């Protein structure tokens, strides 16, 4: 728990010194380290495709690091507030909030227990706003520690409230997704959606790509797609052993797995003990 807290603090600090388009995709490196440590310390076998997934994540991360944009020079939290209140980002924020409200009110009651994308959509949409607010708050704290007190500005506390609201909503629906569906399904989908929307929000708010040419942007996108491929491959094969194929049950919600087993077509069947005579 201590190492997790330290890691989250370091991740929070990273947003104050580097663009979100660089920090967020590099979160895939934690997946690689976890896989390697599990193989060494917990004796969990890492499938050959899992090793390939780790290599893809490293290659994609290296590509992004080499071509990432420079961090924007900001001297006051008011500058971040001005960026957040520009029409383009306000439109993005309005679309996100409207989509989240519609999903929570209309979609979740009908499809929340059967479609994995429902809960993950709420987490990812709110996550993109939370990262932008975290970055703004991180910049405010960095400037405060350097001698320019930003705690006097109401914008700093506004960003703080937005962070709390977004993170609470994000954690709530992520827990619901993990409680309903298998982690091996939720994790890669959530990583892809969350990272994609965060990069989009950062490009709109902080204009990360304004000072880059087409070649650099395409290289960053290719690196990001490479990381996504490696992450998906690593998660998809983490429960596989040599010479075996992955179970079809990974595609089904947890409650269906607990109620029965699968036939060769992936259809849940009753347990054998439930068919025995009383």
PDB file of N, CA, C and O in Angstrom, residues 116-175:
ATOM      1  N   UNK A 116     -19.974  -4.412 -20.994  1.00  0.00           N
ATOM      2  CA  UNK A 116     -18.811  -3.932 -20.254  1.00  0.00           C
ATOM      3  C   UNK A 116     -18.472  -2.480 -20.588  1.00  0.00           C
ATOM      4  O   UNK A 116     -17.912  -1.749 -19.760  1.00  0.00           O
ATOM      5  N   UNK A 117     -18.846  -2.021 -21.777  1.00  0.00           N
ATOM      6  CA  UNK A 117     -18.496  -0.676 -22.198  1.00  0.00           C
ATOM      7  C   UNK A 117     -19.252   0.407 -21.431  1.00  0.00           C
ATOM      8  O   UNK A 117     -18.811   1.566 -21.405  1.00  0.00           O
ATOM      9  N   UNK A 118     -20.362   0.063 -20.804  1.00  0.00           N
ATOM     10  CA  UNK A 118     -21.207   1.077 -20.161  1.00  0.00           C
ATOM     11  C   UNK A 118     -20.479   1.711 -18.982  1.00  0.00           C
ATOM     12  O   UNK A 118     -20.284   2.941 -18.929  1.00  0.00           O
ATOM     13  N   UNK A 119     -20.070   0.899 -18.000  1.00  0.00           N
ATOM     14  CA  UNK A 119     -19.364   1.429 -16.838  1.00  0.00           C
ATOM     15  C   UNK A 119     -18.024   2.049 -17.234  1.00  0.00           C
ATOM     16  O   UNK A 119     -17.632   3.097 -16.716  1.00  0.00           O
ATOM     17  N   UNK A 120     -17.321   1.389 -18.145  1.00  0.00           N
ATOM     18  CA  UNK A 120     -16.001   1.879 -18.539  1.00  0.00           C
ATOM     19  C   UNK A 120     -16.104   3.234 -19.240  1.00  0.00           C
ATOM     20  O   UNK A 120     -15.213   4.078 -19.113  1.00  0.00           O
ATOM     21  N   UNK A 121     -17.181   3.455 -19.967  1.00  0.00           N
ATOM     22  CA  UNK A 121     -17.360   4.746 -20.638  1.00  0.00           C
ATOM     23  C   UNK A 121     -17.443   5.883 -19.624  1.00  0.00           C
ATOM     24  O   UNK A 121     -16.835   6.949 -19.811  1.00  0.00           O
ATOM     25  N   UNK A 122     -18.196   5.665 -18.543  1.00  0.00           N
ATOM     26  CA  UNK A 122     -18.295   6.688 -17.504  1.00  0.00           C
ATOM     27  C   UNK A 122     -16.927   6.948 -16.881  1.00  0.00           C
ATOM     28  O   UNK A 122     -16.507   8.104 -16.707  1.00  0.00           O
ATOM     29  N   UNK A 123     -16.198   5.870 -16.548  1.00  0.00           N
ATOM     30  CA  UNK A 123     -14.865   6.014 -15.943  1.00  0.00           C
ATOM     31  C   UNK A 123     -13.918   6.778 -16.861  1.00  0.00           C
ATOM     32  O   UNK A 123     -13.186   7.669 -16.413  1.00  0.00           O
ATOM     33  N   UNK A 124     -13.918   6.435 -18.128  1.00  0.00           N
ATOM     34  CA  UNK A 124     -12.968   7.039 -19.059  1.00  0.00           C
ATOM     35  C   UNK A 124     -13.295   8.498 -19.335  1.00  0.00           C
ATOM     36  O   UNK A 124     -12.398   9.350 -19.391  1.00  0.00           O
ATOM     37  N   UNK A 125     -14.572   8.799 -19.522  1.00  0.00           N
ATOM     38  CA  UNK A 125     -14.970  10.182 -19.781  1.00  0.00           C
ATOM     39  C   UNK A 125     -14.640  11.083 -18.600  1.00  0.00           C
ATOM     40  O   UNK A 125     -14.040  12.154 -18.768  1.00  0.00           O
ATOM     41  N   UNK A 126     -14.989  10.650 -17.389  1.00  0.00           N
ATOM     42  CA  UNK A 126     -14.671  11.441 -16.206  1.00  0.00           C
ATOM     43  C   UNK A 126     -13.169  11.459 -15.951  1.00  0.00           C
ATOM     44  O   UNK A 126     -12.623  12.448 -15.448  1.00  0.00           O
ATOM     45  N   UNK A 127     -12.480  10.371 -16.317  1.00  0.00           N
ATOM     46  CA  UNK A 127     -11.042  10.321 -16.128  1.00  0.00           C
ATOM     47  C   UNK A 127     -10.308  11.356 -16.945  1.00  0.00           C
ATOM     48  O   UNK A 127      -9.301  11.934 -16.493  1.00  0.00           O
ATOM     49  N   UNK A 128     -10.791  11.635 -18.155  1.00  0.00           N
ATOM     50  CA  UNK A 128     -10.127  12.648 -18.989  1.00  0.00           C
ATOM     51  C   UNK A 128     -10.232  14.028 -18.355  1.00  0.00           C
ATOM     52  O   UNK A 128      -9.276  14.817 -18.397  1.00  0.00           O
ATOM     53  N   UNK A 129     -11.372  14.335 -17.739  1.00  0.00           N
ATOM     54  CA  UNK A 129     -11.516  15.619 -17.048  1.00  0.00           C
ATOM     55  C   UNK A 129     -10.697  15.645 -15.765  1.00  0.00           C
ATOM     56  O   UNK A 129     -10.120  16.686 -15.404  1.00  0.00           O
ATOM     57  N   UNK A 130     -10.625  14.516 -15.068  1.00  0.00           N
ATOM     58  CA  UNK A 130      -9.863  14.481 -13.818  1.00  0.00           C
ATOM     59  C   UNK A 130      -8.373  14.693 -14.073  1.00  0.00           C
ATOM     60  O   UNK A 130      -7.689  15.377 -13.299  1.00  0.00           O
ATOM     61  N   UNK A 131      -7.851  14.127 -15.165  1.00  0.00           N
ATOM     62  CA  UNK A 131      -6.427  14.315 -15.474  1.00  0.00           C
ATOM     63  C   UNK A 131      -6.135  15.774 -15.783  1.00  0.00           C
ATOM     64  O   UNK A 131      -5.117  16.331 -15.345  1.00  0.00           O
ATOM     65  N   UNK A 132      -7.018  16.447 -16.533  1.00  0.00           N
ATOM     66  CA  UNK A 132      -6.797  17.861 -16.823  1.00  0.00           C
ATOM     67  C   UNK A 132      -6.823  18.687 -15.536  1.00  0.00           C
ATOM     68  O   UNK A 132      -6.012  19.617 -15.363  1.00  0.00           O
ATOM     69  N   UNK A 133      -7.713  18.344 -14.625  1.00  0.00           N
ATOM     70  CA  UNK A 133      -7.785  19.069 -13.354  1.00  0.00           C
ATOM     71  C   UNK A 133      -6.580  18.747 -12.477  1.00  0.00           C
ATOM     72  O   UNK A 133      -6.052  19.631 -11.791  1.00  0.00           O
ATOM     73  N   UNK A 134      -6.149  17.490 -12.488  1.00  0.00           N
ATOM     74  CA  UNK A 134      -4.961  17.105 -11.725  1.00  0.00           C
ATOM     75  C   UNK A 134      -3.727  17.842 -12.236  1.00  0.00           C
ATOM     76  O   UNK A 134      -2.887  18.308 -11.453  1.00  0.00           O
ATOM     77  N   UNK A 135      -3.615  17.946 -13.554  1.00  0.00           N
ATOM     78  CA  UNK A 135      -2.483  18.678 -14.130  1.00  0.00           C
ATOM     79  C   UNK A 135      -2.520  20.146 -13.708  1.00  0.00           C
ATOM     80  O   UNK A 135      -1.478  20.729 -13.358  1.00  0.00           O
ATOM     81  N   UNK A 136      -3.705  20.760 -13.739  1.00  0.00           N
ATOM     82  CA  UNK A 136      -3.829  22.155 -13.314  1.00  0.00           C
ATOM     83  C   UNK A 136      -3.466  22.309 -11.841  1.00  0.00           C
ATOM     84  O   UNK A 136      -2.741  23.245 -11.461  1.00  0.00           O
ATOM     85  N   UNK A 137      -3.945  21.387 -11.015  1.00  0.00           N
ATOM     86  CA  UNK A 137      -3.630  21.444  -9.586  1.00  0.00           C
ATOM     87  C   UNK A 137      -2.145  21.199  -9.343  1.00  0.00           C
ATOM     88  O   UNK A 137      -1.526  21.844  -8.487  1.00  0.00           O
ATOM     89  N   UNK A 138      -1.549  20.288 -10.100  1.00  0.00           N
ATOM     90  CA  UNK A 138      -0.123  20.024  -9.962  1.00  0.00           C
ATOM     91  C   UNK A 138       0.716  21.231 -10.328  1.00  0.00           C
ATOM     92  O   UNK A 138       1.715  21.544  -9.661  1.00  0.00           O
ATOM     93  N   UNK A 139       0.324  21.929 -11.389  1.00  0.00           N
ATOM     94  CA  UNK A 139       1.041  23.147 -11.781  1.00  0.00           C
ATOM     95  C   UNK A 139       0.915  24.209 -10.690  1.00  0.00           C
ATOM     96  O   UNK A 139       1.897  24.898 -10.361  1.00  0.00           O
ATOM     97  N   UNK A 140      -0.282  24.323 -10.097  1.00  0.00           N
ATOM     98  CA  UNK A 140      -0.478  25.301  -9.024  1.00  0.00           C
ATOM     99  C   UNK A 140       0.410  24.990  -7.826  1.00  0.00           C
ATOM    100  O   UNK A 140       1.031  25.895  -7.242  1.00  0.00           O
ATOM    101  N   UNK A 141       0.515  23.725  -7.454  1.00  0.00           N
ATOM    102  CA  UNK A 141       1.355  23.348  -6.316  1.00  0.00           C
ATOM    103  C   UNK A 141       2.837  23.531  -6.644  1.00  0.00           C
ATOM    104  O   UNK A 141       3.629  23.955  -5.793  1.00  0.00           O
ATOM    105  N   UNK A 142       3.237  23.226  -7.882  1.00  0.00           N
ATOM    106  CA  UNK A 142       4.630  23.411  -8.279  1.00  0.00           C
ATOM    107  C   UNK A 142       5.025  24.878  -8.182  1.00  0.00           C
ATOM    108  O   UNK A 142       6.103  25.212  -7.660  1.00  0.00           O
ATOM    109  N   UNK A 143       4.154  25.758  -8.668  1.00  0.00           N
ATOM    110  CA  UNK A 143       4.441  27.185  -8.597  1.00  0.00           C
ATOM    111  C   UNK A 143       4.441  27.675  -7.153  1.00  0.00           C
ATOM    112  O   UNK A 143       5.243  28.549  -6.776  1.00  0.00           O
ATOM    113  N   UNK A 144       3.563  27.101  -6.325  1.00  0.00           N
ATOM    114  CA  UNK A 144       3.512  27.490  -4.917  1.00  0.00           C
ATOM    115  C   UNK A 144       4.793  27.120  -4.198  1.00  0.00           C
ATOM    116  O   UNK A 144       5.365  27.925  -3.439  1.00  0.00           O
ATOM    117  N   UNK A 145       5.286  25.904  -4.437  1.00  0.00           N
ATOM    118  CA  UNK A 145       6.533  25.463  -3.799  1.00  0.00           C
ATOM    119  C   UNK A 145       7.745  26.230  -4.308  1.00  0.00           C
ATOM    120  O   UNK A 145       8.766  26.309  -3.622  1.00  0.00           O
ATOM    121  N   UNK A 146       7.637  26.799  -5.506  1.00  0.00           N
ATOM    122  CA  UNK A 146       8.757  27.574  -6.048  1.00  0.00           C
ATOM    123  C   UNK A 146       8.744  29.030  -5.584  1.00  0.00           C
ATOM    124  O   UNK A 146       9.629  29.802  -5.957  1.00  0.00           O
ATOM    125  N   UNK A 147       7.751  29.399  -4.768  1.00  0.00           N
ATOM    126  CA  UNK A 147       7.716  30.746  -4.203  1.00  0.00           C
ATOM    127  C   UNK A 147       6.576  31.613  -4.682  1.00  0.00           C
ATOM    128  O   UNK A 147       6.368  32.704  -4.138  1.00  0.00           O
ATOM    129  N   UNK A 148       5.826  31.165  -5.697  1.00  0.00           N
ATOM    130  CA  UNK A 148       4.684  31.942  -6.199  1.00  0.00           C
ATOM    131  C   UNK A 148       3.396  31.293  -5.701  1.00  0.00           C
ATOM    132  O   UNK A 148       2.912  30.321  -6.282  1.00  0.00           O
ATOM    133  N   UNK A 149       2.868  31.799  -4.614  1.00  0.00           N
ATOM    134  CA  UNK A 149       1.716  31.192  -3.955  1.00  0.00           C
ATOM    135  C   UNK A 149       0.473  31.252  -4.846  1.00  0.00           C
ATOM    136  O   UNK A 149      -0.008  32.335  -5.189  1.00  0.00           O
ATOM    137  N   UNK A 150      -0.023  30.070  -5.222  1.00  0.00           N
ATOM    138  CA  UNK A 150      -1.217  29.979  -6.062  1.00  0.00           C
ATOM    139  C   UNK A 150      -2.459  29.598  -5.258  1.00  0.00           C
ATOM    140  O   UNK A 150      -3.557  29.527  -5.818  1.00  0.00           O
ATOM    141  N   UNK A 151      -2.274  29.360  -3.957  1.00  0.00           N
ATOM    142  CA  UNK A 151      -3.405  28.965  -3.116  1.00  0.00           C
ATOM    143  C   UNK A 151      -4.332  30.133  -2.815  1.00  0.00           C
ATOM    144  O   UNK A 151      -5.431  29.929  -2.290  1.00  0.00           O
ATOM    145  N   UNK A 152      -3.891  31.327  -3.150  1.00  0.00           N
ATOM    146  CA  UNK A 152      -4.724  32.507  -2.927  1.00  0.00           C
ATOM    147  C   UNK A 152      -5.788  32.668  -3.997  1.00  0.00           C
ATOM    148  O   UNK A 152      -6.761  33.398  -3.802  1.00  0.00           O
ATOM    149  N   UNK A 153      -5.609  31.991  -5.119  1.00  0.00           N
ATOM    150  CA  UNK A 153      -6.536  32.147  -6.241  1.00  0.00           C
ATOM    151  C   UNK A 153      -7.705  31.160  -6.122  1.00  0.00           C
ATOM    152  O   UNK A 153      -7.494  29.983  -5.813  1.00  0.00           O
ATOM    153  N   UNK A 154      -8.914  31.615  -6.361  1.00  0.00           N
ATOM    154  CA  UNK A 154     -10.068  30.698  -6.299  1.00  0.00           C
ATOM    155  C   UNK A 154     -10.003  29.611  -7.377  1.00  0.00           C
ATOM    156  O   UNK A 154     -10.599  28.539  -7.203  1.00  0.00           O
ATOM    157  N   UNK A 155      -9.297  29.863  -8.477  1.00  0.00           N
ATOM    158  CA  UNK A 155      -9.189  28.847  -9.537  1.00  0.00           C
ATOM    159  C   UNK A 155      -8.525  27.570  -9.030  1.00  0.00           C
ATOM    160  O   UNK A 155      -8.897  26.460  -9.432  1.00  0.00           O
ATOM    161  N   UNK A 156      -7.540  27.717  -8.134  1.00  0.00           N
ATOM    162  CA  UNK A 156      -6.862  26.542  -7.583  1.00  0.00           C
ATOM    163  C   UNK A 156      -7.842  25.654  -6.839  1.00  0.00           C
ATOM    164  O   UNK A 156      -7.842  24.423  -6.993  1.00  0.00           O
ATOM    165  N   UNK A 157      -8.691  26.248  -6.028  1.00  0.00           N
ATOM    166  CA  UNK A 157      -9.647  25.469  -5.246  1.00  0.00           C
ATOM    167  C   UNK A 157     -10.776  24.939  -6.124  1.00  0.00           C
ATOM    168  O   UNK A 157     -11.345  23.873  -5.827  1.00  0.00           O
ATOM    169  N   UNK A 158     -11.084  25.641  -7.199  1.00  0.00           N
ATOM    170  CA  UNK A 158     -12.070  25.121  -8.152  1.00  0.00           C
ATOM    171  C   UNK A 158     -11.558  23.854  -8.812  1.00  0.00           C
ATOM    172  O   UNK A 158     -12.286  22.849  -8.927  1.00  0.00           O
ATOM    173  N   UNK A 159     -10.302  23.880  -9.244  1.00  0.00           N
ATOM    174  CA  UNK A 159      -9.703  22.672  -9.822  1.00  0.00           C
ATOM    175  C   UNK A 159      -9.664  21.531  -8.802  1.00  0.00           C
ATOM    176  O   UNK A 159      -9.844  20.368  -9.155  1.00  0.00           O
ATOM    177  N   UNK A 160      -9.435  21.867  -7.542  1.00  0.00           N
ATOM    178  CA  UNK A 160      -9.407  20.840  -6.491  1.00  0.00           C
ATOM    179  C   UNK A 160     -10.764  20.157  -6.355  1.00  0.00           C
ATOM    180  O   UNK A 160     -10.855  18.929  -6.249  1.00  0.00           O
ATOM    181  N   UNK A 161     -11.832  20.947  -6.365  1.00  0.00           N
ATOM    182  CA  UNK A 161     -13.186  20.378  -6.263  1.00  0.00           C
ATOM    183  C   UNK A 161     -13.510  19.515  -7.475  1.00  0.00           C
ATOM    184  O   UNK A 161     -14.136  18.459  -7.348  1.00  0.00           O
ATOM    185  N   UNK A 162     -13.084  19.964  -8.658  1.00  0.00           N
ATOM    186  CA  UNK A 162     -13.322  19.181  -9.875  1.00  0.00           C
ATOM    187  C   UNK A 162     -12.581  17.852  -9.795  1.00  0.00           C
ATOM    188  O   UNK A 162     -13.117  16.795 -10.170  1.00  0.00           O
ATOM    189  N   UNK A 163     -11.349  17.866  -9.289  1.00  0.00           N
ATOM    190  CA  UNK A 163     -10.580  16.630  -9.131  1.00  0.00           C
ATOM    191  C   UNK A 163     -11.309  15.656  -8.217  1.00  0.00           C
ATOM    192  O   UNK A 163     -11.461  14.465  -8.540  1.00  0.00           O
ATOM    193  N   UNK A 164     -11.778  16.149  -7.068  1.00  0.00           N
ATOM    194  CA  UNK A 164     -12.475  15.276  -6.110  1.00  0.00           C
ATOM    195  C   UNK A 164     -13.740  14.686  -6.718  1.00  0.00           C
ATOM    196  O   UNK A 164     -14.000  13.486  -6.600  1.00  0.00           O
ATOM    197  N   UNK A 165     -14.538  15.516  -7.395  1.00  0.00           N
ATOM    198  CA  UNK A 165     -15.791  15.040  -7.988  1.00  0.00           C
ATOM    199  C   UNK A 165     -15.526  13.999  -9.077  1.00  0.00           C
ATOM    200  O   UNK A 165     -16.181  12.948  -9.126  1.00  0.00           O
ATOM    201  N   UNK A 166     -14.561  14.277  -9.941  1.00  0.00           N
ATOM    202  CA  UNK A 166     -14.270  13.360 -11.048  1.00  0.00           C
ATOM    203  C   UNK A 166     -13.680  12.051 -10.551  1.00  0.00           C
ATOM    204  O   UNK A 166     -14.064  10.965 -11.013  1.00  0.00           O
ATOM    205  N   UNK A 167     -12.748  12.132  -9.591  1.00  0.00           N
ATOM    206  CA  UNK A 167     -12.093  10.918  -9.093  1.00  0.00           C
ATOM    207  C   UNK A 167     -13.078  10.031  -8.361  1.00  0.00           C
ATOM    208  O   UNK A 167     -13.067   8.792  -8.524  1.00  0.00           O
ATOM    209  N   UNK A 168     -13.957  10.617  -7.542  1.00  0.00           N
ATOM    210  CA  UNK A 168     -14.957   9.818  -6.819  1.00  0.00           C
ATOM    211  C   UNK A 168     -15.878   9.096  -7.801  1.00  0.00           C
ATOM    212  O   UNK A 168     -16.161   7.903  -7.657  1.00  0.00           O
ATOM    213  N   UNK A 169     -16.360   9.816  -8.810  1.00  0.00           N
ATOM    214  CA  UNK A 169     -17.219   9.194  -9.823  1.00  0.00           C
ATOM    215  C   UNK A 169     -16.477   8.107 -10.579  1.00  0.00           C
ATOM    216  O   UNK A 169     -17.004   7.009 -10.813  1.00  0.00           O
ATOM    217  N   UNK A 170     -15.239   8.392 -10.942  1.00  0.00           N
ATOM    218  CA  UNK A 170     -14.427   7.447 -11.700  1.00  0.00           C
ATOM    219  C   UNK A 170     -14.198   6.162 -10.911  1.00  0.00           C
ATOM    220  O   UNK A 170     -14.381   5.056 -11.429  1.00  0.00           O
ATOM    221  N   UNK A 171     -13.805   6.280  -9.655  1.00  0.00           N
ATOM    222  CA  UNK A 171     -13.531   5.097  -8.825  1.00  0.00           C
ATOM    223  C   UNK A 171     -14.802   4.303  -8.587  1.00  0.00           C
ATOM    224  O   UNK A 171     -14.801   3.065  -8.613  1.00  0.00           O
ATOM    225  N   UNK A 172     -15.914   4.993  -8.370  1.00  0.00           N
ATOM    226  CA  UNK A 172     -17.179   4.316  -8.103  1.00  0.00           C
ATOM    227  C   UNK A 172     -17.572   3.397  -9.255  1.00  0.00           C
ATOM    228  O   UNK A 172     -17.874   2.209  -9.058  1.00  0.00           O
ATOM    229  N   UNK A 173     -17.553   3.921 -10.472  1.00  0.00           N
ATOM    230  CA  UNK A 173     -18.007   3.117 -11.611  1.00  0.00           C
ATOM    231  C   UNK A 173     -16.937   2.138 -12.086  1.00  0.00           C
ATOM    232  O   UNK A 173     -17.269   1.099 -12.668  1.00  0.00           O
ATOM    233  N   UNK A 174     -15.672   2.416 -11.809  1.00  0.00           N
ATOM    234  CA  UNK A 174     -14.642   1.426 -12.108  1.00  0.00           C
ATOM    235  C   UNK A 174     -14.796   0.212 -11.198  1.00  0.00           C
ATOM    236  O   UNK A 174     -14.659  -0.942 -11.647  1.00  0.00           O
ATOM    237  N   UNK A 175     -15.104   0.446  -9.927  1.00  0.00           N
ATOM    238  CA  UNK A 175     -15.340  -0.666  -9.011  1.00  0.00           C
ATOM    239  C   UNK A 175     -16.550  -1.489  -9.437  1.00  0.00           C
ATOM    240  O   UNK A 175     -16.551  -2.724  -9.324  1.00  0.00           O
TER     241      UNK A 175
END
